[in-house]
Amino acid sequence: MRYRFKLFILVALLAMAQSDLAGAQEGTAERGRAFFQRQCGVCHQVAQPRIGLGPTLQGVIGRTAGSVEGFNYSPALKRSGITWAPEILDRFLADLAALVPDTRMAQRVPDEQKRRDIIQFLATP
């Protein structure tokens, strides 16, 4: 009886840990919003009109890089031909210059989980 109870507790704990880990790996919009406001919000916003140093990121998923009207993008980003998809945003945030040499954006996000969270936030309508 005692063995079964311990086994039940162990299985329950493992199931809860698995659930938490899956949520962490996928990214959450709530964590992404908080990180975005602290780090990215200095230059970017997700609302119109644009009031920061960088372009608005509202509707960035599916948008062509360098296409926000009225923003002075680097020639490199304009010529990149990139359409922002989650996997492209992940690569860009991880190492900006590797994807777009001579980009004007300076802030990288080296932490993979934070990138997932930011991208999940940006993908939320």
Backbone as XML, in Angstrom:
<?xml version="1.0"?>
<chain id="A" units="angstrom">
  <residue number="1" name="MET">
    <atom name="N" x="0.827" y="-1.200" z="0.000"/>
    <atom name="CA" x="0.000" y="0.000" z="0.000"/>
    <atom name="C" x="0.866" y="1.256" z="0.000"/>
  </residue>
  <residue number="2" name="ARG">
    <atom name="N" x="1.860" y="1.283" z="0.857"/>
    <atom name="CA" x="2.740" y="2.433" z="0.952"/>
    <atom name="C" x="3.502" y="2.653" z="-0.356"/>
  </residue>
  <residue number="3" name="TYR">
    <atom name="N" x="3.934" y="1.572" z="-0.960"/>
    <atom name="CA" x="4.665" y="1.635" z="-2.222"/>
    <atom name="C" x="3.791" y="2.264" z="-3.312"/>
  </residue>
  <residue number="4" name="ARG">
    <atom name="N" x="2.539" y="1.858" z="-3.406"/>
    <atom name="CA" x="1.626" y="2.387" z="-4.417"/>
    <atom name="C" x="1.375" y="3.873" z="-4.200"/>
  </residue>
  <residue number="5" name="PHE">
    <atom name="N" x="1.250" y="4.285" z="-2.963"/>
    <atom name="CA" x="1.026" y="5.698" z="-2.666"/>
    <atom name="C" x="2.240" y="6.523" z="-3.096"/>
  </residue>
  <residue number="6" name="LYS">
    <atom name="N" x="3.432" y="6.042" z="-2.782"/>
    <atom name="CA" x="4.655" y="6.751" z="-3.177"/>
    <atom name="C" x="4.774" y="6.804" z="-4.699"/>
  </residue>
  <residue number="7" name="LEU">
    <atom name="N" x="4.424" y="5.705" z="-5.338"/>
    <atom name="CA" x="4.466" y="5.668" z="-6.793"/>
    <atom name="C" x="3.469" y="6.665" z="-7.389"/>
  </residue>
  <residue number="8" name="PHE">
    <atom name="N" x="2.280" y="6.731" z="-6.812"/>
    <atom name="CA" x="1.262" y="7.677" z="-7.266"/>
    <atom name="C" x="1.767" y="9.113" z="-7.130"/>
  </residue>
  <residue number="9" name="ILE">
    <atom name="N" x="2.353" y="9.440" z="-5.989"/>
    <atom name="CA" x="2.883" y="10.789" z="-5.752"/>
    <atom name="C" x="3.984" y="11.106" z="-6.765"/>
  </residue>
  <residue number="10" name="LEU">
    <atom name="N" x="4.867" y="10.164" z="-6.993"/>
    <atom name="CA" x="5.957" y="10.365" z="-7.940"/>
    <atom name="C" x="5.423" y="10.622" z="-9.350"/>
  </residue>
  <residue number="11" name="VAL">
    <atom name="N" x="4.465" y="9.832" z="-9.784"/>
    <atom name="CA" x="3.876" y="10.003" z="-11.113"/>
    <atom name="C" x="3.173" y="11.354" z="-11.212"/>
  </residue>
  <residue number="12" name="ALA">
    <atom name="N" x="2.451" y="11.749" z="-10.175"/>
    <atom name="CA" x="1.762" y="13.039" z="-10.177"/>
    <atom name="C" x="2.761" y="14.192" z="-10.269"/>
  </residue>
  <residue number="13" name="LEU">
    <atom name="N" x="3.839" y="14.119" z="-9.516"/>
    <atom name="CA" x="4.864" y="15.168" z="-9.562"/>
    <atom name="C" x="5.523" y="15.246" z="-10.935"/>
  </residue>
  <residue number="14" name="LEU">
    <atom name="N" x="5.810" y="14.102" z="-11.514"/>
    <atom name="CA" x="6.406" y="14.090" z="-12.849"/>
    <atom name="C" x="5.456" y="14.680" z="-13.891"/>
  </residue>
  <residue number="15" name="ALA">
    <atom name="N" x="4.183" y="14.389" z="-13.770"/>
    <atom name="CA" x="3.196" y="14.933" z="-14.707"/>
    <atom name="C" x="3.117" y="16.452" z="-14.589"/>
  </residue>
  <residue number="16" name="MET">
    <atom name="N" x="3.140" y="16.961" z="-13.364"/>
    <atom name="CA" x="3.102" y="18.414" z="-13.171"/>
    <atom name="C" x="4.363" y="19.066" z="-13.719"/>
  </residue>
  <residue number="17" name="ALA">
    <atom name="N" x="5.504" y="18.463" z="-13.489"/>
    <atom name="CA" x="6.769" y="19.011" z="-13.990"/>
    <atom name="C" x="6.777" y="19.020" z="-15.513"/>
  </residue>
  <residue number="18" name="GLN">
    <atom name="N" x="6.278" y="17.959" z="-16.111"/>
    <atom name="CA" x="6.210" y="17.865" z="-17.574"/>
    <atom name="C" x="5.334" y="18.978" z="-18.127"/>
  </residue>
  <residue number="19" name="SER">
    <atom name="N" x="4.206" y="19.229" z="-17.493"/>
    <atom name="CA" x="3.291" y="20.272" z="-17.929"/>
    <atom name="C" x="3.952" y="21.640" z="-17.845"/>
  </residue>
  <residue number="20" name="ASP">
    <atom name="N" x="4.632" y="21.931" z="-16.750"/>
    <atom name="CA" x="5.319" y="23.210" z="-16.589"/>
    <atom name="C" x="6.435" y="23.366" z="-17.606"/>
  </residue>
  <residue number="21" name="LEU">
    <atom name="N" x="7.169" y="22.315" z="-17.855"/>
    <atom name="CA" x="8.275" y="22.355" z="-18.800"/>
    <atom name="C" x="7.766" y="22.599" z="-20.216"/>
  </residue>
  <residue number="22" name="ALA">
    <atom name="N" x="6.676" y="21.958" z="-20.589"/>
    <atom name="CA" x="6.120" y="22.156" z="-21.927"/>
    <atom name="C" x="5.703" y="23.601" z="-22.119"/>
  </residue>
  <residue number="23" name="GLY">
    <atom name="N" x="5.065" y="24.196" z="-21.124"/>
    <atom name="CA" x="4.671" y="25.601" z="-21.213"/>
    <atom name="C" x="5.865" y="26.515" z="-21.328"/>
  </residue>
  <residue number="24" name="ALA">
    <atom name="N" x="6.916" y="26.204" z="-20.615"/>
    <atom name="CA" x="8.119" y="27.028" z="-20.663"/>
    <atom name="C" x="8.775" y="26.936" z="-22.028"/>
  </residue>
  <residue number="25" name="GLN">
    <atom name="N" x="8.863" y="25.740" z="-22.588"/>
    <atom name="CA" x="9.524" y="25.576" z="-23.877"/>
    <atom name="C" x="8.754" y="26.251" z="-25.003"/>
  </residue>
  <residue number="26" name="GLU">
    <atom name="N" x="7.447" y="26.228" z="-24.949"/>
    <atom name="CA" x="6.638" y="26.809" z="-26.012"/>
    <atom name="C" x="6.674" y="28.326" z="-25.983"/>
  </residue>
  <residue number="27" name="GLY">
    <atom name="N" x="6.775" y="28.907" z="-24.836"/>
    <atom name="CA" x="6.716" y="30.354" z="-24.713"/>
    <atom name="C" x="5.309" y="30.788" z="-24.358"/>
  </residue>
  <residue number="28" name="THR">
    <atom name="N" x="5.218" y="31.830" z="-23.573"/>
    <atom name="CA" x="3.910" y="32.347" z="-23.209"/>
    <atom name="C" x="3.853" y="33.833" z="-23.504"/>
  </residue>
  <residue number="29" name="ALA">
    <atom name="N" x="2.701" y="34.266" z="-23.960"/>
    <atom name="CA" x="2.503" y="35.672" z="-24.296"/>
    <atom name="C" x="2.636" y="36.562" z="-23.066"/>
  </residue>
  <residue number="30" name="GLU">
    <atom name="N" x="2.221" y="36.068" z="-21.893"/>
    <atom name="CA" x="2.298" y="36.886" z="-20.679"/>
    <atom name="C" x="3.746" y="37.208" z="-20.327"/>
  </residue>
  <residue number="31" name="ARG">
    <atom name="N" x="4.590" y="36.177" z="-20.330"/>
    <atom name="CA" x="6.015" y="36.418" z="-20.055"/>
    <atom name="C" x="6.621" y="37.277" z="-21.153"/>
  </residue>
  <residue number="32" name="GLY">
    <atom name="N" x="6.217" y="37.017" z="-22.384"/>
    <atom name="CA" x="6.723" y="37.798" z="-23.509"/>
    <atom name="C" x="6.366" y="39.262" z="-23.406"/>
  </residue>
  <residue number="33" name="ARG">
    <atom name="N" x="5.140" y="39.554" z="-22.996"/>
    <atom name="CA" x="4.703" y="40.947" z="-22.826"/>
    <atom name="C" x="5.557" y="41.642" z="-21.776"/>
  </residue>
  <residue number="34" name="ALA">
    <atom name="N" x="5.772" y="40.981" z="-20.655"/>
    <atom name="CA" x="6.565" y="41.585" z="-19.572"/>
    <atom name="C" x="7.998" y="41.854" z="-20.033"/>
  </residue>
  <residue number="35" name="PHE">
    <atom name="N" x="8.605" y="40.880" z="-20.688"/>
    <atom name="CA" x="9.980" y="41.070" z="-21.155"/>
    <atom name="C" x="10.028" y="42.137" z="-22.244"/>
  </residue>
  <residue number="36" name="PHE">
    <atom name="N" x="9.071" y="42.114" z="-23.155"/>
    <atom name="CA" x="9.009" y="43.108" z="-24.229"/>
    <atom name="C" x="8.949" y="44.517" z="-23.646"/>
  </residue>
  <residue number="37" name="GLN">
    <atom name="N" x="8.101" y="44.713" z="-22.657"/>
    <atom name="CA" x="7.961" y="46.044" z="-22.059"/>
    <atom name="C" x="9.259" y="46.511" z="-21.408"/>
  </residue>
  <residue number="38" name="ARG">
    <atom name="N" x="9.983" y="45.583" z="-20.771"/>
    <atom name="CA" x="11.240" y="45.948" z="-20.102"/>
    <atom name="C" x="12.377" y="46.187" z="-21.084"/>
  </residue>
  <residue number="39" name="GLN">
    <atom name="N" x="12.518" y="45.325" z="-22.064"/>
    <atom name="CA" x="13.685" y="45.358" z="-22.944"/>
    <atom name="C" x="13.408" y="46.010" z="-24.300"/>
  </residue>
  <residue number="40" name="CYS">
    <atom name="N" x="12.364" y="45.589" z="-24.953"/>
    <atom name="CA" x="12.105" y="46.028" z="-26.326"/>
    <atom name="C" x="11.312" y="47.333" z="-26.367"/>
  </residue>
  <residue number="41" name="GLY">
    <atom name="N" x="10.500" y="47.544" z="-25.326"/>
    <atom name="CA" x="9.615" y="48.699" z="-25.285"/>
    <atom name="C" x="10.328" y="50.033" z="-25.232"/>
  </residue>
  <residue number="42" name="VAL">
    <atom name="N" x="11.623" y="50.023" z="-24.988"/>
    <atom name="CA" x="12.394" y="51.261" z="-25.016"/>
    <atom name="C" x="12.348" y="51.857" z="-26.425"/>
  </residue>
  <residue number="43" name="CYS">
    <atom name="N" x="12.389" y="51.006" z="-27.433"/>
    <atom name="CA" x="12.395" y="51.469" z="-28.831"/>
    <atom name="C" x="11.127" y="51.107" z="-29.603"/>
  </residue>
  <residue number="44" name="HIS">
    <atom name="N" x="10.500" y="50.000" z="-29.261"/>
    <atom name="CA" x="9.359" y="49.488" z="-30.029"/>
    <atom name="C" x="8.077" y="49.519" z="-29.207"/>
  </residue>
  <residue number="45" name="GLN">
    <atom name="N" x="6.960" y="49.492" z="-29.913"/>
    <atom name="CA" x="5.663" y="49.283" z="-29.295"/>
    <atom name="C" x="4.849" y="48.402" z="-30.225"/>
  </residue>
  <residue number="46" name="VAL">
    <atom name="N" x="3.726" y="47.959" z="-29.741"/>
    <atom name="CA" x="2.874" y="47.096" z="-30.558"/>
    <atom name="C" x="1.542" y="47.776" z="-30.850"/>
  </residue>
  <residue number="47" name="ALA">
    <atom name="N" x="1.536" y="49.084" z="-30.821"/>
    <atom name="CA" x="0.319" y="49.833" z="-31.099"/>
    <atom name="C" x="0.643" y="50.961" z="-32.075"/>
  </residue>
  <residue number="48" name="GLN">
    <atom name="N" x="-0.373" y="51.478" z="-32.684"/>
    <atom name="CA" x="-0.227" y="52.639" z="-33.564"/>
    <atom name="C" x="-0.644" y="53.872" z="-32.778"/>
  </residue>
  <residue number="49" name="PRO">
    <atom name="N" x="-0.191" y="55.033" z="-33.044"/>
    <atom name="CA" x="0.874" y="55.345" z="-33.991"/>
    <atom name="C" x="2.241" y="55.049" z="-33.386"/>
  </residue>
  <residue number="50" name="ARG">
    <atom name="N" x="3.248" y="55.015" z="-34.234"/>
    <atom name="CA" x="4.613" y="54.746" z="-33.792"/>
    <atom name="C" x="5.105" y="55.935" z="-32.973"/>
  </residue>
  <residue number="51" name="ILE">
    <atom name="N" x="5.593" y="55.638" z="-31.757"/>
    <atom name="CA" x="6.107" y="56.713" z="-30.908"/>
    <atom name="C" x="7.518" y="56.434" z="-30.408"/>
  </residue>
  <residue number="52" name="GLY">
    <atom name="N" x="8.079" y="55.282" z="-30.700"/>
    <atom name="CA" x="9.412" y="54.930" z="-30.219"/>
    <atom name="C" x="10.479" y="55.182" z="-31.265"/>
  </residue>
  <residue number="53" name="LEU">
    <atom name="N" x="11.694" y="54.806" z="-30.927"/>
    <atom name="CA" x="12.814" y="54.936" z="-31.860"/>
    <atom name="C" x="12.725" y="53.919" z="-32.987"/>
  </residue>
  <residue number="54" name="GLY">
    <atom name="N" x="12.170" y="52.751" z="-32.691"/>
    <atom name="CA" x="12.057" y="51.686" z="-33.681"/>
    <atom name="C" x="10.660" y="51.630" z="-34.263"/>
  </residue>
  <residue number="55" name="PRO">
    <atom name="N" x="10.475" y="50.808" z="-35.277"/>
    <atom name="CA" x="9.152" y="50.679" z="-35.890"/>
    <atom name="C" x="8.188" y="49.936" z="-34.964"/>
  </residue>
  <residue number="56" name="THR">
    <atom name="N" x="6.902" y="50.158" z="-35.193"/>
    <atom name="CA" x="5.903" y="49.406" z="-34.444"/>
    <atom name="C" x="5.988" y="47.931" z="-34.838"/>
  </residue>
  <residue number="57" name="LEU">
    <atom name="N" x="5.763" y="47.064" z="-33.880"/>
    <atom name="CA" x="5.802" y="45.628" z="-34.150"/>
    <atom name="C" x="4.403" y="45.021" z="-34.167"/>
  </residue>
  <residue number="58" name="GLN">
    <atom name="N" x="3.396" y="45.864" z="-34.190"/>
    <atom name="CA" x="2.020" y="45.380" z="-34.314"/>
    <atom name="C" x="1.875" y="44.683" z="-35.662"/>
  </residue>
  <residue number="59" name="GLY">
    <atom name="N" x="1.452" y="43.443" z="-35.653"/>
    <atom name="CA" x="1.257" y="42.685" z="-36.880"/>
    <atom name="C" x="2.543" y="42.299" z="-37.586"/>
  </residue>
  <residue number="60" name="VAL">
    <atom name="N" x="3.632" y="42.186" z="-36.841"/>
    <atom name="CA" x="4.931" y="41.902" z="-37.460"/>
    <atom name="C" x="4.990" y="40.514" z="-38.100"/>
  </residue>
  <residue number="61" name="ILE">
    <atom name="N" x="4.313" y="39.536" z="-37.521"/>
    <atom name="CA" x="4.326" y="38.185" z="-38.092"/>
    <atom name="C" x="3.641" y="38.227" z="-39.462"/>
  </residue>
  <residue number="62" name="GLY">
    <atom name="N" x="4.360" y="37.811" z="-40.486"/>
    <atom name="CA" x="3.835" y="37.820" z="-41.844"/>
    <atom name="C" x="4.153" y="39.090" z="-42.622"/>
  </residue>
  <residue number="63" name="ARG">
    <atom name="N" x="4.733" y="40.071" z="-41.958"/>
    <atom name="CA" x="5.051" y="41.342" z="-42.612"/>
    <atom name="C" x="6.441" y="41.283" z="-43.245"/>
  </residue>
  <residue number="64" name="THR">
    <atom name="N" x="6.618" y="42.012" z="-44.326"/>
    <atom name="CA" x="7.925" y="42.118" z="-44.973"/>
    <atom name="C" x="8.809" y="43.043" z="-44.155"/>
  </residue>
  <residue number="65" name="ALA">
    <atom name="N" x="10.039" y="42.634" z="-43.931"/>
    <atom name="CA" x="10.983" y="43.457" z="-43.170"/>
    <atom name="C" x="11.200" y="44.785" z="-43.884"/>
  </residue>
  <residue number="66" name="GLY">
    <atom name="N" x="11.262" y="45.850" z="-43.095"/>
    <atom name="CA" x="11.533" y="47.172" z="-43.654"/>
    <atom name="C" x="10.349" y="47.819" z="-44.330"/>
  </residue>
  <residue number="67" name="SER">
    <atom name="N" x="9.133" y="47.450" z="-43.935"/>
    <atom name="CA" x="7.958" y="47.932" z="-44.670"/>
    <atom name="C" x="7.033" y="48.860" z="-43.886"/>
  </residue>
  <residue number="68" name="VAL">
    <atom name="N" x="7.353" y="49.202" z="-42.637"/>
    <atom name="CA" x="6.484" y="50.125" z="-41.894"/>
    <atom name="C" x="6.673" y="51.523" z="-42.473"/>
  </residue>
  <residue number="69" name="GLU">
    <atom name="N" x="5.589" y="52.095" z="-42.925"/>
    <atom name="CA" x="5.603" y="53.418" z="-43.538"/>
    <atom name="C" x="6.146" y="54.464" z="-42.564"/>
  </residue>
  <residue number="70" name="GLY">
    <atom name="N" x="7.052" y="55.288" z="-43.072"/>
    <atom name="CA" x="7.560" y="56.400" z="-42.278"/>
    <atom name="C" x="8.744" y="56.077" z="-41.388"/>
  </residue>
  <residue number="71" name="PHE">
    <atom name="N" x="9.228" y="54.832" z="-41.403"/>
    <atom name="CA" x="10.392" y="54.506" z="-40.577"/>
    <atom name="C" x="11.629" y="54.395" z="-41.458"/>
  </residue>
  <residue number="72" name="ASN">
    <atom name="N" x="12.738" y="54.936" z="-40.987"/>
    <atom name="CA" x="13.992" y="54.952" z="-41.734"/>
    <atom name="C" x="14.810" y="53.696" z="-41.422"/>
  </residue>
  <residue number="73" name="TYR">
    <atom name="N" x="14.542" y="52.623" z="-42.147"/>
    <atom name="CA" x="15.243" y="51.352" z="-41.951"/>
    <atom name="C" x="16.648" y="51.413" z="-42.537"/>
  </residue>
  <residue number="74" name="SER">
    <atom name="N" x="17.499" y="50.525" z="-42.063"/>
    <atom name="CA" x="18.823" y="50.386" z="-42.668"/>
    <atom name="C" x="18.645" y="49.824" z="-44.079"/>
  </residue>
  <residue number="75" name="PRO">
    <atom name="N" x="19.511" y="50.225" z="-45.005"/>
    <atom name="CA" x="19.437" y="49.653" z="-46.351"/>
    <atom name="C" x="19.533" y="48.124" z="-46.326"/>
  </residue>
  <residue number="76" name="ALA">
    <atom name="N" x="20.333" y="47.587" z="-45.407"/>
    <atom name="CA" x="20.500" y="46.131" z="-45.317"/>
    <atom name="C" x="19.181" y="45.437" z="-44.998"/>
  </residue>
  <residue number="77" name="LEU">
    <atom name="N" x="18.412" y="45.984" z="-44.066"/>
    <atom name="CA" x="17.134" y="45.359" z="-43.707"/>
    <atom name="C" x="16.135" y="45.492" z="-44.850"/>
  </residue>
  <residue number="78" name="LYS">
    <atom name="N" x="16.108" y="46.656" z="-45.490"/>
    <atom name="CA" x="15.197" y="46.851" z="-46.624"/>
    <atom name="C" x="15.487" y="45.862" z="-47.748"/>
  </residue>
  <residue number="79" name="ARG">
    <atom name="N" x="16.752" y="45.595" z="-47.999"/>
    <atom name="CA" x="17.147" y="44.692" z="-49.082"/>
    <atom name="C" x="17.066" y="43.217" z="-48.697"/>
  </residue>
  <residue number="80" name="SER">
    <atom name="N" x="16.843" y="42.933" z="-47.434"/>
    <atom name="CA" x="16.937" y="41.549" z="-46.946"/>
    <atom name="C" x="15.926" y="40.600" z="-47.575"/>
  </residue>
  <residue number="81" name="GLY">
    <atom name="N" x="14.769" y="41.103" z="-47.968"/>
    <atom name="CA" x="13.739" y="40.242" z="-48.536"/>
    <atom name="C" x="13.065" y="39.340" z="-47.512"/>
  </residue>
  <residue number="82" name="ILE">
    <atom name="N" x="13.283" y="39.618" z="-46.245"/>
    <atom name="CA" x="12.739" y="38.787" z="-45.164"/>
    <atom name="C" x="11.247" y="39.036" z="-44.992"/>
  </residue>
  <residue number="83" name="THR">
    <atom name="N" x="10.509" y="37.966" z="-44.808"/>
    <atom name="CA" x="9.139" y="38.042" z="-44.311"/>
    <atom name="C" x="9.193" y="37.473" z="-42.907"/>
  </residue>
  <residue number="84" name="TRP">
    <atom name="N" x="8.742" y="38.257" z="-41.935"/>
    <atom name="CA" x="8.873" y="37.858" z="-40.533"/>
    <atom name="C" x="7.943" y="36.697" z="-40.198"/>
  </residue>
  <residue number="85" name="ALA">
    <atom name="N" x="8.536" y="35.569" z="-39.919"/>
    <atom name="CA" x="7.860" y="34.368" z="-39.424"/>
    <atom name="C" x="8.494" y="34.065" z="-38.068"/>
  </residue>
  <residue number="86" name="PRO">
    <atom name="N" x="7.833" y="33.302" z="-37.209"/>
    <atom name="CA" x="8.405" y="33.028" z="-35.886"/>
    <atom name="C" x="9.840" y="32.512" z="-35.924"/>
  </residue>
  <residue number="87" name="GLU">
    <atom name="N" x="10.136" y="31.585" z="-36.832"/>
    <atom name="CA" x="11.495" y="31.031" z="-36.863"/>
    <atom name="C" x="12.521" y="32.061" z="-37.348"/>
  </residue>
  <residue number="88" name="ILE">
    <atom name="N" x="12.114" y="32.971" z="-38.228"/>
    <atom name="CA" x="13.016" y="34.029" z="-38.700"/>
    <atom name="C" x="13.240" y="35.048" z="-37.587"/>
  </residue>
  <residue number="89" name="LEU">
    <atom name="N" x="12.174" y="35.420" z="-36.890"/>
    <atom name="CA" x="12.319" y="36.333" z="-35.748"/>
    <atom name="C" x="13.252" y="35.743" z="-34.698"/>
  </residue>
  <residue number="90" name="ASP">
    <atom name="N" x="13.133" y="34.454" z="-34.464"/>
    <atom name="CA" x="13.995" y="33.792" z="-33.487"/>
    <atom name="C" x="15.460" y="33.920" z="-33.901"/>
  </residue>
  <residue number="91" name="ARG">
    <atom name="N" x="15.756" y="33.643" z="-35.149"/>
    <atom name="CA" x="17.140" y="33.760" z="-35.637"/>
    <atom name="C" x="17.631" y="35.201" z="-35.562"/>
  </residue>
  <residue number="92" name="PHE">
    <atom name="N" x="16.765" y="36.148" z="-35.923"/>
    <atom name="CA" x="17.143" y="37.561" z="-35.911"/>
    <atom name="C" x="17.440" y="38.034" z="-34.492"/>
  </residue>
  <residue number="93" name="LEU">
    <atom name="N" x="16.551" y="37.727" z="-33.559"/>
    <atom name="CA" x="16.751" y="38.160" z="-32.173"/>
    <atom name="C" x="17.968" y="37.502" z="-31.541"/>
  </residue>
  <residue number="94" name="ALA">
    <atom name="N" x="18.269" y="36.287" z="-31.943"/>
    <atom name="CA" x="19.423" y="35.574" z="-31.387"/>
    <atom name="C" x="20.738" y="36.181" z="-31.855"/>
  </residue>
  <residue number="95" name="ASP">
    <atom name="N" x="20.811" y="36.547" z="-33.120"/>
    <atom name="CA" x="22.059" y="37.084" z="-33.674"/>
    <atom name="C" x="21.721" y="37.978" z="-34.858"/>
  </residue>
  <residue number="96" name="LEU">
    <atom name="N" x="21.442" y="39.222" z="-34.557"/>
    <atom name="CA" x="20.976" y="40.184" z="-35.552"/>
    <atom name="C" x="21.886" y="40.261" z="-36.773"/>
  </residue>
  <residue number="97" name="ALA">
    <atom name="N" x="23.171" y="40.462" z="-36.520"/>
    <atom name="CA" x="24.130" y="40.680" z="-37.604"/>
    <atom name="C" x="24.349" y="39.438" z="-38.458"/>
  </residue>
  <residue number="98" name="ALA">
    <atom name="N" x="24.132" y="38.265" z="-37.904"/>
    <atom name="CA" x="24.295" y="37.044" z="-38.696"/>
    <atom name="C" x="23.207" y="36.947" z="-39.761"/>
  </residue>
  <residue number="99" name="LEU">
    <atom name="N" x="22.004" y="37.395" z="-39.423"/>
    <atom name="CA" x="20.896" y="37.326" z="-40.377"/>
    <atom name="C" x="20.875" y="38.554" z="-41.285"/>
  </residue>
  <residue number="100" name="VAL">
    <atom name="N" x="21.097" y="39.733" z="-40.704"/>
    <atom name="CA" x="21.084" y="40.982" z="-41.474"/>
    <atom name="C" x="22.316" y="41.804" z="-41.090"/>
  </residue>
  <residue number="101" name="PRO">
    <atom name="N" x="23.430" y="41.582" z="-41.782"/>
    <atom name="CA" x="24.614" y="42.395" z="-41.501"/>
    <atom name="C" x="24.295" y="43.880" z="-41.725"/>
  </residue>
  <residue number="102" name="ASP">
    <atom name="N" x="24.827" y="44.720" z="-40.890"/>
    <atom name="CA" x="24.639" y="46.180" z="-40.965"/>
    <atom name="C" x="23.242" y="46.638" z="-40.568"/>
  </residue>
  <residue number="103" name="THR">
    <atom name="N" x="22.512" y="45.823" z="-39.827"/>
    <atom name="CA" x="21.233" y="46.287" z="-39.307"/>
    <atom name="C" x="21.503" y="47.357" z="-38.254"/>
  </residue>
  <residue number="104" name="ARG">
    <atom name="N" x="20.560" y="48.250" z="-38.066"/>
    <atom name="CA" x="20.728" y="49.307" z="-37.061"/>
    <atom name="C" x="20.285" y="48.857" z="-35.675"/>
  </residue>
  <residue number="105" name="MET">
    <atom name="N" x="19.529" y="47.791" z="-35.612"/>
    <atom name="CA" x="19.074" y="47.304" z="-34.312"/>
    <atom name="C" x="20.254" y="46.694" z="-33.570"/>
  </residue>
  <residue number="106" name="ALA">
    <atom name="N" x="20.362" y="47.034" z="-32.288"/>
    <atom name="CA" x="21.524" y="46.589" z="-31.522"/>
    <atom name="C" x="21.201" y="45.550" z="-30.455"/>
  </residue>
  <residue number="107" name="GLN">
    <atom name="N" x="19.984" y="45.516" z="-29.963"/>
    <atom name="CA" x="19.625" y="44.676" z="-28.816"/>
    <atom name="C" x="19.348" y="43.243" z="-29.233"/>
  </residue>
  <residue number="108" name="ARG">
    <atom name="N" x="20.249" y="42.327" z="-28.860"/>
    <atom name="CA" x="20.026" y="40.901" z="-29.089"/>
    <atom name="C" x="19.277" y="40.314" z="-27.899"/>
  </residue>
  <residue number="109" name="VAL">
    <atom name="N" x="18.694" y="39.148" z="-28.111"/>
    <atom name="CA" x="18.058" y="38.390" z="-27.032"/>
    <atom name="C" x="18.692" y="37.001" z="-27.058"/>
  </residue>
  <residue number="110" name="PRO">
    <atom name="N" x="19.794" y="36.815" z="-26.341"/>
    <atom name="CA" x="20.497" y="35.534" z="-26.401"/>
    <atom name="C" x="19.746" y="34.373" z="-25.748"/>
  </residue>
  <residue number="111" name="ASP">
    <atom name="N" x="18.858" y="34.668" z="-24.804"/>
    <atom name="CA" x="18.137" y="33.624" z="-24.081"/>
    <atom name="C" x="17.007" y="33.058" z="-24.946"/>
  </residue>
  <residue number="112" name="GLU">
    <atom name="N" x="17.102" y="31.765" z="-25.255"/>
    <atom name="CA" x="16.135" y="31.113" z="-26.142"/>
    <atom name="C" x="14.706" y="31.187" z="-25.604"/>
  </residue>
  <residue number="113" name="GLN">
    <atom name="N" x="14.531" y="30.981" z="-24.308"/>
    <atom name="CA" x="13.186" y="31.018" z="-23.735"/>
    <atom name="C" x="12.583" y="32.412" z="-23.839"/>
  </residue>
  <residue number="114" name="LYS">
    <atom name="N" x="13.374" y="33.437" z="-23.608"/>
    <atom name="CA" x="12.862" y="34.807" z="-23.727"/>
    <atom name="C" x="12.465" y="35.106" z="-25.169"/>
  </residue>
  <residue number="115" name="ARG">
    <atom name="N" x="13.239" y="34.604" z="-26.121"/>
    <atom name="CA" x="12.863" y="34.794" z="-27.528"/>
    <atom name="C" x="11.528" y="34.120" z="-27.823"/>
  </residue>
  <residue number="116" name="ARG">
    <atom name="N" x="11.344" y="32.906" z="-27.338"/>
    <atom name="CA" x="10.057" y="32.203" z="-27.548"/>
    <atom name="C" x="8.902" y="33.007" z="-26.961"/>
  </residue>
  <residue number="117" name="ASP">
    <atom name="N" x="9.122" y="33.532" z="-25.760"/>
    <atom name="CA" x="8.072" y="34.303" z="-25.095"/>
    <atom name="C" x="7.746" y="35.581" z="-25.868"/>
  </residue>
  <residue number="118" name="ILE">
    <atom name="N" x="8.769" y="36.299" z="-26.303"/>
    <atom name="CA" x="8.551" y="37.530" z="-27.073"/>
    <atom name="C" x="7.796" y="37.218" z="-28.359"/>
  </residue>
  <residue number="119" name="ILE">
    <atom name="N" x="8.213" y="36.191" z="-29.048"/>
    <atom name="CA" x="7.570" y="35.830" z="-30.317"/>
    <atom name="C" x="6.123" y="35.417" z="-30.085"/>
  </residue>
  <residue number="120" name="GLN">
    <atom name="N" x="5.868" y="34.689" z="-29.020"/>
    <atom name="CA" x="4.485" y="34.315" z="-28.686"/>
    <atom name="C" x="3.655" y="35.569" z="-28.428"/>
  </residue>
  <residue number="121" name="PHE">
    <atom name="N" x="4.219" y="36.536" z="-27.718"/>
    <atom name="CA" x="3.531" y="37.805" z="-27.459"/>
    <atom name="C" x="3.254" y="38.545" z="-28.772"/>
  </residue>
  <residue number="122" name="LEU">
    <atom name="N" x="4.257" y="38.638" z="-29.630"/>
    <atom name="CA" x="4.082" y="39.356" z="-30.895"/>
    <atom name="C" x="3.087" y="38.658" z="-31.818"/>
  </residue>
  <residue number="123" name="ALA">
    <atom name="N" x="2.936" y="37.355" z="-31.686"/>
    <atom name="CA" x="1.997" y="36.595" z="-32.517"/>
    <atom name="C" x="0.565" y="36.685" z="-32.010"/>
  </residue>
  <residue number="124" name="THR">
    <atom name="N" x="0.391" y="37.216" z="-30.800"/>
    <atom name="CA" x="-0.942" y="37.325" z="-30.212"/>
    <atom name="C" x="-1.654" y="38.543" z="-30.789"/>
  </residue>
  <residue number="125" name="PRO">
    <atom name="N" x="-2.848" y="38.336" z="-31.340"/>
    <atom name="CA" x="-3.572" y="39.484" z="-31.936"/>
    <atom name="C" x="-3.996" y="40.511" z="-30.913"/>
  </residue>
</chain>
